[in-house]
Coordinates of C-alpha atoms and ligand atoms in Angstrom, one line a residue:
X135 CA 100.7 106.7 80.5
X136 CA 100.8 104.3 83.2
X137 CA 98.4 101.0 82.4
X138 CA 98.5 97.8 84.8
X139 CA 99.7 94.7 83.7
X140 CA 99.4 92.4 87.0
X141 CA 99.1 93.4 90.6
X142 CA 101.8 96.3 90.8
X143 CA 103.4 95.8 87.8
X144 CA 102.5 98.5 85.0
X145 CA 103.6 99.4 81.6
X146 CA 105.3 103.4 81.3
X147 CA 106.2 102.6 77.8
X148 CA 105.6 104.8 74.5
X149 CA 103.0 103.3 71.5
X150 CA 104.6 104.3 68.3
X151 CA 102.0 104.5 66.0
X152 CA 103.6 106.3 63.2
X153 CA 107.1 104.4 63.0
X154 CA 107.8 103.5 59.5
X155 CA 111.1 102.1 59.4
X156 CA 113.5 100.7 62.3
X157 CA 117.5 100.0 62.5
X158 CA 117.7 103.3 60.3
X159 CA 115.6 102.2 57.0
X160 CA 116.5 98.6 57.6
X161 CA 113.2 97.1 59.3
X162 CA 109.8 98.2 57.8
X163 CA 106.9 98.6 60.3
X164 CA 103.6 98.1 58.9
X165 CA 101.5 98.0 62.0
X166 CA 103.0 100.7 64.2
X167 CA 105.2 99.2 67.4
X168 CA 105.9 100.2 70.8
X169 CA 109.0 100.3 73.4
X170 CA 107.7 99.3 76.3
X171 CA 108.7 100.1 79.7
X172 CA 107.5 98.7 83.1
X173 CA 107.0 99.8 86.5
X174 CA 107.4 97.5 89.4
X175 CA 106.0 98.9 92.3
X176 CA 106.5 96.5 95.5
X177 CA 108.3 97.7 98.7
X178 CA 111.1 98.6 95.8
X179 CA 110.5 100.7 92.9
X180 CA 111.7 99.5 90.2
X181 CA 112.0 100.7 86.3
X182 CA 112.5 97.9 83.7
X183 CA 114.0 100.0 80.5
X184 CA 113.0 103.1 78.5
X185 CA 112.1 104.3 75.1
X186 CA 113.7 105.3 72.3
X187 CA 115.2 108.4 72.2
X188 CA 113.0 111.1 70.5
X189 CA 110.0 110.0 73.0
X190 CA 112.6 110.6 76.4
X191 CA 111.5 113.9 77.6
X192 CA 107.8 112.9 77.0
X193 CA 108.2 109.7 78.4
X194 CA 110.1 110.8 81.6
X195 CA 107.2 113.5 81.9
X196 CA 104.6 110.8 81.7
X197 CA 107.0 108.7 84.2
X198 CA 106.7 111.6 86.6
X199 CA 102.9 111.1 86.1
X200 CA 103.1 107.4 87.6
X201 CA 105.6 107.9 90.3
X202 CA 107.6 110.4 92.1
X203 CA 110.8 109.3 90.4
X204 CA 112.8 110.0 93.8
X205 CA 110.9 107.0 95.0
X206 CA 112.6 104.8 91.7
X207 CA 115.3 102.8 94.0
X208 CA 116.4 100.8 90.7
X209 CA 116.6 100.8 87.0
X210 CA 116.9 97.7 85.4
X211 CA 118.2 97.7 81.6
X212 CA 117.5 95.0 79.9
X213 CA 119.3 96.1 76.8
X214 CA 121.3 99.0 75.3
X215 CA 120.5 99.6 72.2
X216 CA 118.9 103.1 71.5
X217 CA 114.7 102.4 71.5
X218 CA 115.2 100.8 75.1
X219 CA 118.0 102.9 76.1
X220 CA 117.3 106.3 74.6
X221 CA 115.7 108.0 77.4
X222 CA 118.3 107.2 80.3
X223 CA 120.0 110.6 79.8
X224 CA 116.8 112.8 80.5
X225 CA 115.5 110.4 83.1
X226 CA 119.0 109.9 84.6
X227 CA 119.3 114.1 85.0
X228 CA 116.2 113.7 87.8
X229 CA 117.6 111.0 89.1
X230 CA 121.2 110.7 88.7
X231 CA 122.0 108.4 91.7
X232 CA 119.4 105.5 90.6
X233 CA 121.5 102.6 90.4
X234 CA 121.2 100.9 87.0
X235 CA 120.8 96.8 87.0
X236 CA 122.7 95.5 83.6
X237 CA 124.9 93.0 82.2
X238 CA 128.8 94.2 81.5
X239 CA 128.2 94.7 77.9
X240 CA 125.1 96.4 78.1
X241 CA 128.1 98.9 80.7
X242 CA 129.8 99.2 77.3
X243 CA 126.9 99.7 74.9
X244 CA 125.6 102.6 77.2
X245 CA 128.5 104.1 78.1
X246 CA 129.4 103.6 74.4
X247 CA 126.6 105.9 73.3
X248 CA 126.0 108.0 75.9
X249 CA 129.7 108.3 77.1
X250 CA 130.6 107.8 80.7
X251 CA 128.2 110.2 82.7
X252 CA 128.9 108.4 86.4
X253 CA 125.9 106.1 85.6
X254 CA 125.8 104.0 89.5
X255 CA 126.2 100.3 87.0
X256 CA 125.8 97.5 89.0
X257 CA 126.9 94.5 86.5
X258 CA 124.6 91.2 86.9
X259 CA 125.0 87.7 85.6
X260 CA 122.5 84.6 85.1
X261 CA 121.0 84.0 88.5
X262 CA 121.9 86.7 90.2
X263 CA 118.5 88.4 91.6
X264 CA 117.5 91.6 93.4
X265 CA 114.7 91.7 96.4
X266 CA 112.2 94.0 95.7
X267 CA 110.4 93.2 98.9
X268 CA 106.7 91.6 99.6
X269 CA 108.4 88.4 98.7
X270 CA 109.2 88.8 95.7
X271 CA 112.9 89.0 93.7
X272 CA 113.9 90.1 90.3
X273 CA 116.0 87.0 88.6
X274 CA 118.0 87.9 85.7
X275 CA 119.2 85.8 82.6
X276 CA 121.8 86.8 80.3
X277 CA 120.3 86.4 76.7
X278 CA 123.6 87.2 75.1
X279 CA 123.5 87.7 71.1
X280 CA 119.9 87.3 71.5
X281 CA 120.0 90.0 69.5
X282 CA 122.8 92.2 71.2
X283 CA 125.7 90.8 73.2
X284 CA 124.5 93.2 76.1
X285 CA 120.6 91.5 76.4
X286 CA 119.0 89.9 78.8
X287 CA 115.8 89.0 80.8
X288 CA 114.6 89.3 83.7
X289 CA 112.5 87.5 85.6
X290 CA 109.6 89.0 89.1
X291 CA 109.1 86.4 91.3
X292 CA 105.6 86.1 92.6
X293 CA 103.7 87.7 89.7
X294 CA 105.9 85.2 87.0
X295 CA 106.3 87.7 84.8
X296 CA 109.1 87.5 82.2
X297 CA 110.8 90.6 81.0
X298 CA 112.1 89.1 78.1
X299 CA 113.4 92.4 76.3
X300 CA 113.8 91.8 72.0
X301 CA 112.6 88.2 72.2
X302 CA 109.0 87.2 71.5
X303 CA 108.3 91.2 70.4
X304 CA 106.8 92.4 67.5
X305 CA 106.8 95.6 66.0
X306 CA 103.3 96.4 66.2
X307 CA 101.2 98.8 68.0
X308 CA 98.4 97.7 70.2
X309 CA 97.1 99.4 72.7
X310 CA 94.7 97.2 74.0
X311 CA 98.3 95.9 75.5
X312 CA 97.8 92.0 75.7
X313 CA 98.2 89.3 72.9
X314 CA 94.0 88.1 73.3
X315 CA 93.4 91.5 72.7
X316 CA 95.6 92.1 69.8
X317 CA 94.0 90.9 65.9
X318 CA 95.3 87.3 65.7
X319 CA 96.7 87.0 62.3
X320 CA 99.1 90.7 62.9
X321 CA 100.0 89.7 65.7
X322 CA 101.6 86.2 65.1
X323 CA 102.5 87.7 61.4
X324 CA 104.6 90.7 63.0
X325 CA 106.3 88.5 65.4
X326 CA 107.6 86.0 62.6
X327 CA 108.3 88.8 60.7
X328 CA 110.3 90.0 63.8
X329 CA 111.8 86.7 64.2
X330 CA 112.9 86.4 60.7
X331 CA 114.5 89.3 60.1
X332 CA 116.3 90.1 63.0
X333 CA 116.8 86.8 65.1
X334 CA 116.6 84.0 62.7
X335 CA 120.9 84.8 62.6
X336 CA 121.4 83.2 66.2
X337 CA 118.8 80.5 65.6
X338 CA 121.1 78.0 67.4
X339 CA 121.6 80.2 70.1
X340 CA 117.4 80.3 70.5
X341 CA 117.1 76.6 70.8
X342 CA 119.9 76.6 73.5
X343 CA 118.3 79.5 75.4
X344 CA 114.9 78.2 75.3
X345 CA 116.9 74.8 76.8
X346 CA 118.0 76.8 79.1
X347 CA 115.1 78.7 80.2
X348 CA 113.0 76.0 80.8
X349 CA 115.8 73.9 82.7
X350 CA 115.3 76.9 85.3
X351 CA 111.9 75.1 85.9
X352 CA 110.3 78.4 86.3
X353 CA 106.3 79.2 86.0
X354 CA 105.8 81.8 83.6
X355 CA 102.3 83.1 83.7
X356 CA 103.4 86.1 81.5
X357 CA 105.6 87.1 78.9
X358 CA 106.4 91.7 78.8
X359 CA 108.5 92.2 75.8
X360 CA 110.2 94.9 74.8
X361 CA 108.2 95.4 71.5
X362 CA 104.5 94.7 70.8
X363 CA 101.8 93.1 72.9
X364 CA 102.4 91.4 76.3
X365 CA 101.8 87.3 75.9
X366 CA 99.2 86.5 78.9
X367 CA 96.6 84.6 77.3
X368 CA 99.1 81.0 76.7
X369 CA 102.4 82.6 77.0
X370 CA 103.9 79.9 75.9
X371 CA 102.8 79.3 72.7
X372 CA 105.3 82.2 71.1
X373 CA 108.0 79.9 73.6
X374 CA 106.7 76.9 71.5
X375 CA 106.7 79.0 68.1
X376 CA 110.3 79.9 68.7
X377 CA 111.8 76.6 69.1
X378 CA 110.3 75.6 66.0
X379 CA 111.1 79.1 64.1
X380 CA 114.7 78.5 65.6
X381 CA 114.6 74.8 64.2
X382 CA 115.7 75.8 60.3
X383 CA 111.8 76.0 59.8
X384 CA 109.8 75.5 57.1
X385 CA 106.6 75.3 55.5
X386 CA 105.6 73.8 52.1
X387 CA 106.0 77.1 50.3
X388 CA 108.4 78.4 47.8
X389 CA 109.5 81.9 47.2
X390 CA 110.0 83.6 43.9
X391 CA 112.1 86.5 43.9
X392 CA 113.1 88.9 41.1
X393 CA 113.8 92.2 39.1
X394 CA 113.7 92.5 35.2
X395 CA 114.1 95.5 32.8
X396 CA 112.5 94.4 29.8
X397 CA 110.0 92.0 31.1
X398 CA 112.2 88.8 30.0
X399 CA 113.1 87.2 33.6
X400 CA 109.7 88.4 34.8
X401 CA 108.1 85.9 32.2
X402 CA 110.4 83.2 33.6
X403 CA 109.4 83.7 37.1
X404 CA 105.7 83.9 36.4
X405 CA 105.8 80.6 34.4
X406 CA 107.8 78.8 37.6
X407 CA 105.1 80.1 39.6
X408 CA 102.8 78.0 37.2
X409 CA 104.7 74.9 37.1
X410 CA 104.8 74.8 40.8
X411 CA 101.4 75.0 40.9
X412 CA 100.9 72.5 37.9
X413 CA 104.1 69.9 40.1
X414 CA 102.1 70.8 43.5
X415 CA 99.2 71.9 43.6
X416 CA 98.9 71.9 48.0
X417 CA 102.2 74.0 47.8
X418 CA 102.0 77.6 48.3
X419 CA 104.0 80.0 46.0
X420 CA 104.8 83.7 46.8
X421 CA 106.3 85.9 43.7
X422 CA 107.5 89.1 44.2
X423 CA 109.6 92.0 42.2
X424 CA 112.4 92.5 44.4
X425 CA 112.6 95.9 43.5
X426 CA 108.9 96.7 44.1
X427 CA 108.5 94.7 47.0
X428 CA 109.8 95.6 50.8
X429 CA 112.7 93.4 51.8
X430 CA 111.2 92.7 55.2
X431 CA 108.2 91.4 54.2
X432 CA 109.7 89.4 51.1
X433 CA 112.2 87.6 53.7
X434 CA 109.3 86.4 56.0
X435 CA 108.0 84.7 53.4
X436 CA 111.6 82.8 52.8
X437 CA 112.0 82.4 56.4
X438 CA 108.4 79.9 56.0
X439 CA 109.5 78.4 52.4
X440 CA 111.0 75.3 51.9
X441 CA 112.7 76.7 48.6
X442 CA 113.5 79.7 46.2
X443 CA 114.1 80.8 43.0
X444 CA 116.0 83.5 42.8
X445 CA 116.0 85.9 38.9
X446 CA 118.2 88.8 37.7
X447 CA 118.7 89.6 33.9
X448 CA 122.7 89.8 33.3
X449 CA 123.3 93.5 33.2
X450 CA 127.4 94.9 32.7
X451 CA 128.4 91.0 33.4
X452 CA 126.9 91.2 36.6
X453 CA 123.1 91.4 37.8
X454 CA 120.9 94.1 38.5
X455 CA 121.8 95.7 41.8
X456 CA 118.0 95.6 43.5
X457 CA 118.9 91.6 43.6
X458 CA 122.6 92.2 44.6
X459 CA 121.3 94.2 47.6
X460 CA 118.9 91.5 48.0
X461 CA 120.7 88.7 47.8
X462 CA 123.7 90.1 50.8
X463 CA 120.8 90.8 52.7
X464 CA 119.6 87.2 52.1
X465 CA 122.9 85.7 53.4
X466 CA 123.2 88.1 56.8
X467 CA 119.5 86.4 57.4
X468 CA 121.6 82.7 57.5
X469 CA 118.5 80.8 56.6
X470 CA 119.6 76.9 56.4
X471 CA 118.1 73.7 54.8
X472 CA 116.7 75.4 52.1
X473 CA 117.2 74.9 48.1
X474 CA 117.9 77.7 45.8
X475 CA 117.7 77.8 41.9
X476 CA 118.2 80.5 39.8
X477 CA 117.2 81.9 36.5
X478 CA 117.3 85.0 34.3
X479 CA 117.5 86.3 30.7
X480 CA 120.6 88.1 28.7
X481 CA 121.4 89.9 25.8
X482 CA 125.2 88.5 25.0
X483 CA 127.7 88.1 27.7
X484 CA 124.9 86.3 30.2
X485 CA 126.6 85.7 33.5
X486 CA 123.4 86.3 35.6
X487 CA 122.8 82.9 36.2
X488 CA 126.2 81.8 37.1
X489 CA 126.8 84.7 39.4
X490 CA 123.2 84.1 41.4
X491 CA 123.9 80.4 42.1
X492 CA 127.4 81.6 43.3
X493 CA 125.3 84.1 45.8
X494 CA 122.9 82.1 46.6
X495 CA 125.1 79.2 47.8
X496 CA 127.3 81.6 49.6
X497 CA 124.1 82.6 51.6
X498 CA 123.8 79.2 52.6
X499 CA 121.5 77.7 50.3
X500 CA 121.3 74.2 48.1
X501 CA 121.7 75.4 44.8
X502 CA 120.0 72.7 42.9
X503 CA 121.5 72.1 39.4
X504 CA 119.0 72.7 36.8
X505 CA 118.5 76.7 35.4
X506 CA 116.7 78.6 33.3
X507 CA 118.9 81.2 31.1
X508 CA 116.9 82.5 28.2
X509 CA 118.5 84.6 25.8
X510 CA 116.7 87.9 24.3
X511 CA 112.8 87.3 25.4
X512 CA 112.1 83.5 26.7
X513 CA 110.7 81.0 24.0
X514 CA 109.1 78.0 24.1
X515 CA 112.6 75.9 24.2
X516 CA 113.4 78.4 27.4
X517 CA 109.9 77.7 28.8
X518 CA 110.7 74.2 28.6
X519 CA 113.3 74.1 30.8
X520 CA 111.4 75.5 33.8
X521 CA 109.7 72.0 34.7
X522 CA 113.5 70.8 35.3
X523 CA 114.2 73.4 37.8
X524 CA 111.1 73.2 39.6
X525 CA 110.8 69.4 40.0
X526 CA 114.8 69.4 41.4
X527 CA 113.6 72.4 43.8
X528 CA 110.0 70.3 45.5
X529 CA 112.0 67.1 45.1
Ligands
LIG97 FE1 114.4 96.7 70.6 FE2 117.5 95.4 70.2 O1 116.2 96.7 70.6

């Protein structure tokens, strides 16, 4: 379906409304999402990415709908990865001469996965453009590990539209299009959720983009992303949101996260959870059962606290795997200036506690000092210590 953004650009792209999970089972979607492609349609045609690769031969027969794809004169790939890339190889069967606009990795990624199918590349760098006539150019800025080391953004002259691929996406379906449109609270929600879990890695290389971007003293009057709804009502406020998501950001929030298997560390954490609230009151606390909670969701809520407590009971000298999993997940997410304490209950050998602040400071966090390690079910001397650990975590 071919819906118009501004003047003759359009979106071509596909509205996922039943996606579930994303990077295999890695990334939950709640809301749906979308891959969105655009049509430029000046004195050049041009086609800014595709869809994932289950929607290609609907999406190149919904293509054919828009435009007589012999008139396409480029394709510009923004990024490689499969849900922009995945429909090349039934779009490029029509068209098989269509010269592809891309950066030399995103060459490698595609030819990677597809293999080498005499794809017409033409490798661009930051600042090289392409005239698509009526006065108007395509500029192109290399966005390199933002998230891929193929990405990149590109920018239409005239219109001041910024195709910004990954960044400022969220998963989340909305067919109305455009960010006024979308519900308020999903929409900023999925794009920190978005941010946190897939960029918040190459946070520095965020604030030195955004630096960049805005040393190019372009007006952008739009922003198209790859994912999600298109920012045209005050583009720049998810610009402004990402230099301060990219800025170790933080909220005055703390984060409890756990698993048990006979109740004991879940006792602990609930009573942290109350002694926050009793320490400060105008601090937010979020407690969840690692194993019963989804990982995504869990880690937006780190990305905005200030702290955590992290619980496992010691099981075979080791902790429970739901927190192990957790935890390496935890550290790929390179969160920084954030405290971490941990606690947890044992039977004899009791390592749990030892081995979580071990974790937890190899993910990156301040481990403050004072534990909790209760042995059998937590009494009132265990109890006791929990005022300790959560005084050294708001401190
Ligand atoms: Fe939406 Fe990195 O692909």
């Amino acid at each position: 379906m071919k819906k118009q953004v501004k003047n003759n650009v359009s979106w071509v792209g596909y509205i996922d409304w039943e996606l579930e999970h994303f990077h295999g089972d890695d990334y939950s979607i709640m809301n749906g999402s979308s891959q969105n492609a655009y049509l430029i349609e000046e004195e050049k045609t041009v086609l800014v990415d595709t869809v994932w690769a289950p929607h290609r031969f609907e999406f190149v027969e919904s293509l054919k709908k828009a435009v007589n794809l012999h008139k396409i004169d480029f394709i510009v790939m923004n990024h490689g990865e499969v849900d922009h890339s995945g429909a090349l190889t039934a779009l490029m069967e029509e068209i098989p001469g269509t010269p592809i606009y891309c950066t030399a990795n995103a060459v490698n990624s595609i030819k990677g996965q597809y293999g080498d199918r005499g794809w017409d590349f033409h490798v661009v760098k930051t600042g090289d453009s392409l005239d698509v006539g009526n006065g108007k150019k395509l500029i192109f800025v290399e966005m390199k590990m933002l998230h891929w080391p193929d990405s990149m953004a590109t920018y239409l002259t005239g219109d001041n539209i910024l195709f910004s691929m990954d960044a400022f996406g969220q998963h989340f379906a909305v067919e109305e299009m455009f960010n006024d449109k979308a519900n308020q609270c999903l929409l900023m929600k999925e794009a920190m959720k978005y941010y946190a879990n897939i960029l918040n890695p190459f946070s520095p290389l965020v604030t030195n983009k955004l630096k960049e971007i805005a040393g190019l003293g372009i007006q952008i009057d739009m922003i198209a992303p790859a994912h999600g709804a298109i920012w045209r009502d005050n583009p720049l406020q998810i610009v402004e949101k990402y230099g301060q998501w990219a800025a170790q950001y933080q909220e005055n929030q703390v984060t409890i996260a756990y698993d048990t298997m006979w109740e004991g560390t879940t006792k602990l954490a609930h009573e942290i959870a109350r002694e926050i609230a009793r320490q400060s009151p105008d601090t937010v606390v979020k407690l969840f059962n690692i194993a019963k909670s989804d990982k995504n969701e869990v880690m937006t809520e780190v990305f905005k606290s200030k702290a955590i407590a992290v619980g496992s009971p010691t099981v075979s000298n080791d902790i429970l795997s739901s927190v192990s999993g957790w935890l390496a997940f935890l550290k790929q997410l390179k969160f920084k200036n954030k405290k971490g304490a941990a606690f947890g209950c044992y039977g004899w050998s009791g390592e749990s506690v030892k081995i979580l602040k071990e974790k937890l400071k190899d993910a990156g966090f301040k481990v403050v000092e004072p534990e909790v390690r209760s042995q059998w079910n937590p009494a009132e001397e265990d109890f006791a210590k929990v005022p300790a650990l959560v005084k050294a975590l708001l401190e």
